[in-house]
Amino acid sequence: MSLHSASCLRRAGQLAGMKLSFMQQLRRLNFSTTRAQHMMSMVGFSENQLMVREAVSQVCQEFPNTYWQELDQQEKDPKEFHRALAKAGWLGIALPESLGGSGLGISEATIMMQTIAESGAGMAGAQSIHANVYATQPLAKFGSQEQLETIVPKIVSGDTRVCFGVTEPNAGLDTLRLATAAKKSADGSYYSVTGQKIWITCAQVASKMILLARTTPLEEVQKPTEGLSLFCIDIGDRNRPGLDLRKIKKMGGRAVDANEVFFDNYQISADSLIGEEGKGFRFILHGMNAERCLLAGEALGLGYAALKKATEYARERVVFQRPIGQNQAIAHPLADAFMRLEAAKLATYHAASLYDQSKTDPSGSVRQEDIGVAANSAKYLAAEAAFTACERAVLTHGGMGYAMEYDVERWFRECLVPRIAPISREMILNYIGERVLELPRSY
């Protein structure tokens, strides 16, 4: 049976009175788990993870590099790709099956994101669904029954697209100092939001935003972590007063939009609040380590794609009557890039495994601090490895590395994203220095 849709198979199973898990349904698709010739070593991955990789790969094969080249040049959203992943049931990969998700872990979600980037889609393909995987985590865990029943299933089905509104121009990584305020009305029926967000991915195509805003002024709370609240708000109607979206022209990943979002007394319903008022920062922490793992996976995929392209070119390109890959000046940097990616891969899936263990470990032996160290380390290492591989891919191609048709220039433009977002290299080094090495805080 060819890959049609895991979600379609789920519906068929329900109609037949069967209660199958997502992975049981996936096995019925009769995928071969025979290891294909991948640049990345697949040794050590579970059967479930290999099946996810193969199934997602089949979806990605429908979207060749020319598709992504065209969207990058035209700055068009990959709506067909998003629709295909939704149809195949992948947008809710890490959400509970009770909410229409697949009930898998962040490990499987990470390998999905890596597979997407590695297919040639790059960061643009991965970022088009990135928020669906991690931004919905706090919504699924802390959302009201109405939110769980009406919003989450539509996100999983692809009918509703979501973006994540946290970053602000005057706060940057200092999230606790964000200035966007949500003031509750006298009758308690709505909040009025005023402020600005920046670098909000997919806001142009999203109809919902997971918004972090301050509901209690900073000077009125005992701790900066208090007084922040999380909302799931409507942004689909661009004509509503108080909402203004401005697209940012950017270097890479042009197929997905990035935006400044301005709120000016923008009214949102009181029932858009996620969980308890004032607990929003604690809620988003629930998804931060997951996002680090996902972004590390995306960086890995980008790096492996670039390295594969570079090695193929090095084998085929003949100069001075021999393949350029025969020259150690070409071969050694490529070998170095491979080892960096493999090392980052181990760190990435170790972090994802710890995250998943913490959700099923009743003893609490896996501490959140350990997950934070592992996830931040993985994100750092994967981003650096991806940059090394992408830069080397361009240089290996020589002049052709500058040509759009070879893709490596597109991936090189995109590989800067995981070095910068959602947390910079320098802040991760600060984090490790302070939390692990117990060095004095520098900021």
CSV table of C-alpha atoms in Angstrom, one decimal, residues 123-280:
chain,number,residue,atom,x,y,z
A,123,MET,CA,14.6,25.5,6.7
A,124,ALA,CA,11.7,26.9,4.7
A,125,GLY,CA,9.9,23.6,4.5
A,126,ALA,CA,10.6,22.8,8.2
A,127,GLN,CA,9.6,26.3,9.4
A,128,SER,CA,6.3,26.2,7.5
A,129,ILE,CA,5.1,23.6,10.1
A,130,HIS,CA,7.5,24.4,12.9
A,131,ALA,CA,5.0,26.2,15.1
A,132,ASN,CA,2.4,23.5,14.7
A,133,VAL,CA,4.7,21.1,16.5
A,134,TYR,CA,6.1,23.1,19.4
A,135,ALA,CA,3.8,26.1,19.9
A,136,THR,CA,0.8,23.8,20.3
A,137,GLN,CA,2.4,22.0,23.2
A,138,PRO,CA,1.4,24.5,25.9
A,139,LEU,CA,-2.0,24.8,24.3
A,140,ALA,CA,-2.6,21.1,24.4
A,141,LYS,CA,-1.3,20.8,28.0
A,142,PHE,CA,-2.9,23.9,29.6
A,143,GLY,CA,-5.7,24.9,27.3
A,144,SER,CA,-9.4,24.9,28.2
A,145,GLN,CA,-11.7,22.1,27.2
A,146,GLU,CA,-13.2,24.4,24.6
A,147,GLN,CA,-9.8,25.2,23.1
A,148,LEU,CA,-8.9,21.6,23.1
A,149,GLU,CA,-12.1,20.6,21.3
A,150,THR,CA,-12.4,23.5,18.8
A,151,ILE,CA,-8.9,24.8,18.1
A,152,VAL,CA,-6.4,21.9,18.4
A,153,PRO,CA,-8.2,19.5,15.9
A,154,LYS,CA,-8.3,22.2,13.3
A,155,ILE,CA,-4.6,22.8,13.7
A,156,VAL,CA,-3.9,19.1,13.3
A,157,SER,CA,-6.1,18.9,10.2
A,158,GLY,CA,-4.4,21.9,8.6
A,159,ASP,CA,-7.6,23.9,8.5
A,160,THR,CA,-6.1,26.4,11.0
A,161,ARG,CA,-2.5,27.6,10.8
A,162,VAL,CA,-0.8,29.0,13.8
A,163,CYS,CA,2.1,31.3,14.6
A,164,PHE,CA,4.0,32.1,17.8
A,165,GLY,CA,4.1,35.6,19.1
A,166,VAL,CA,6.8,36.1,21.8
A,167,THR,CA,9.8,38.0,20.4
A,168,GLU,CA,9.8,41.8,20.7
A,169,PRO,CA,12.1,44.4,19.1
A,170,ASN,CA,13.0,46.1,22.4
A,171,ALA,CA,13.4,42.9,24.5
A,172,GLY,CA,15.1,40.4,22.2
A,173,LEU,CA,16.1,37.4,24.3
A,174,ASP,CA,15.1,39.2,27.5
A,175,THR,CA,11.6,37.7,27.3
A,176,LEU,CA,10.7,38.7,30.8
A,177,ARG,CA,11.0,42.4,29.8
A,178,LEU,CA,8.6,42.2,27.0
A,179,ALA,CA,6.3,45.2,26.8
A,180,THR,CA,3.2,44.0,25.0
A,181,ALA,CA,0.3,44.4,27.4
A,182,ALA,CA,-3.1,42.7,27.6
A,183,LYS,CA,-5.5,44.7,29.8
A,184,LYS,CA,-8.7,43.1,30.9
A,185,SER,CA,-12.0,44.9,30.4
A,186,ALA,CA,-14.0,46.1,33.4
A,187,ASP,CA,-16.7,43.4,32.7
A,188,GLY,CA,-14.1,40.7,32.2
A,189,SER,CA,-15.3,39.8,28.7
A,190,TYR,CA,-12.2,40.7,26.7
A,191,TYR,CA,-8.6,41.9,26.8
A,192,SER,CA,-7.2,44.9,25.0
A,193,VAL,CA,-3.8,44.2,23.6
A,194,THR,CA,-1.2,46.9,22.8
A,195,GLY,CA,2.4,46.3,21.8
A,196,GLN,CA,4.6,45.0,19.1
A,197,LYS,CA,6.0,41.6,18.1
A,198,ILE,CA,8.8,40.9,15.6
A,199,TRP,CA,10.1,37.9,13.6
A,200,ILE,CA,6.8,36.2,13.7
A,201,THR,CA,7.0,33.3,11.2
A,202,CYS,CA,3.9,32.5,9.1
A,203,ALA,CA,1.8,35.3,10.5
A,204,GLN,CA,0.6,36.2,7.0
A,205,VAL,CA,-1.0,32.8,6.5
A,206,ALA,CA,-1.9,32.0,10.1
A,207,SER,CA,-5.4,32.5,11.5
A,208,LYS,CA,-4.3,31.9,15.1
A,209,MET,CA,-1.4,33.2,17.2
A,210,ILE,CA,-0.1,31.9,20.5
A,211,LEU,CA,0.6,35.2,22.1
A,212,LEU,CA,2.6,36.0,25.2
A,213,ALA,CA,1.7,39.3,26.8
A,214,ARG,CA,2.0,41.0,30.2
A,215,THR,CA,-1.3,41.1,32.1
A,216,THR,CA,0.3,42.6,35.3
A,217,PRO,CA,2.9,45.4,34.9
A,218,LEU,CA,6.4,44.4,35.7
A,219,GLU,CA,6.7,46.9,38.5
A,220,GLU,CA,3.7,45.3,40.3
A,221,VAL,CA,5.0,41.7,40.4
A,222,GLN,CA,7.5,40.1,42.9
A,223,LYS,CA,9.3,38.2,40.2
A,224,PRO,CA,9.8,39.1,36.5
A,225,THR,CA,8.5,35.6,35.6
A,226,GLU,CA,5.1,36.5,37.1
A,227,GLY,CA,2.4,38.5,35.4
A,228,LEU,CA,2.9,37.1,31.9
A,229,SER,CA,-0.1,35.4,30.3
A,230,LEU,CA,-0.5,33.1,27.3
A,231,PHE,CA,-3.3,33.5,24.8
A,232,CYS,CA,-4.6,31.8,21.6
A,233,ILE,CA,-5.9,34.7,19.6
A,234,ASP,CA,-7.6,35.2,16.3
A,235,ILE,CA,-5.6,37.1,13.6
A,236,GLY,CA,-7.3,35.8,10.5
A,237,ASP,CA,-9.3,39.0,9.9
A,238,ARG,CA,-6.8,41.5,8.7
A,239,ASN,CA,-9.4,44.2,8.6
A,240,ARG,CA,-10.1,44.2,12.4
A,241,PRO,CA,-9.1,47.4,14.0
A,242,GLY,CA,-6.0,47.4,16.1
A,243,LEU,CA,-4.0,44.7,14.1
A,244,ASP,CA,-1.3,45.5,11.6
A,245,LEU,CA,1.1,42.9,10.0
A,246,ARG,CA,4.2,44.0,8.1
A,247,LYS,CA,6.2,41.5,6.2
A,248,ILE,CA,10.0,41.6,6.7
A,249,LYS,CA,12.3,41.2,3.6
A,250,LYS,CA,14.9,38.6,4.6
A,251,MET,CA,18.0,36.8,3.4
A,252,GLY,CA,16.9,33.2,3.4
A,253,GLY,CA,13.9,31.0,3.9
A,254,ARG,CA,11.9,33.3,1.8
A,255,ALA,CA,9.1,30.8,1.2
A,256,VAL,CA,7.9,31.4,4.7
A,257,ASP,CA,7.0,34.9,5.8
A,258,ALA,CA,8.5,36.8,8.8
A,259,ASN,CA,6.7,39.7,10.2
A,260,GLU,CA,6.4,42.6,12.5
A,261,VAL,CA,3.0,42.5,14.2
A,262,PHE,CA,1.5,45.7,15.8
A,263,PHE,CA,-1.3,45.7,18.3
A,264,ASP,CA,-3.2,48.9,19.1
A,265,ASN,CA,-6.0,48.2,21.6
A,266,TYR,CA,-6.7,45.0,19.7
A,267,GLN,CA,-9.6,43.3,21.4
A,268,ILE,CA,-9.4,39.5,22.1
A,269,SER,CA,-12.0,37.5,23.9
A,270,ALA,CA,-11.4,36.5,27.5
A,271,ASP,CA,-11.7,32.8,26.6
A,272,SER,CA,-8.6,33.1,24.5
A,273,LEU,CA,-6.6,32.9,27.7
A,274,ILE,CA,-4.6,29.7,27.9
A,275,GLY,CA,-4.6,28.3,31.5
A,276,GLU,CA,-4.3,30.6,34.5
A,277,GLU,CA,-3.6,34.3,34.1
A,278,GLY,CA,-0.1,35.3,35.0
A,279,LYS,CA,1.4,31.8,34.5
A,280,GLY,CA,2.2,32.3,30.8
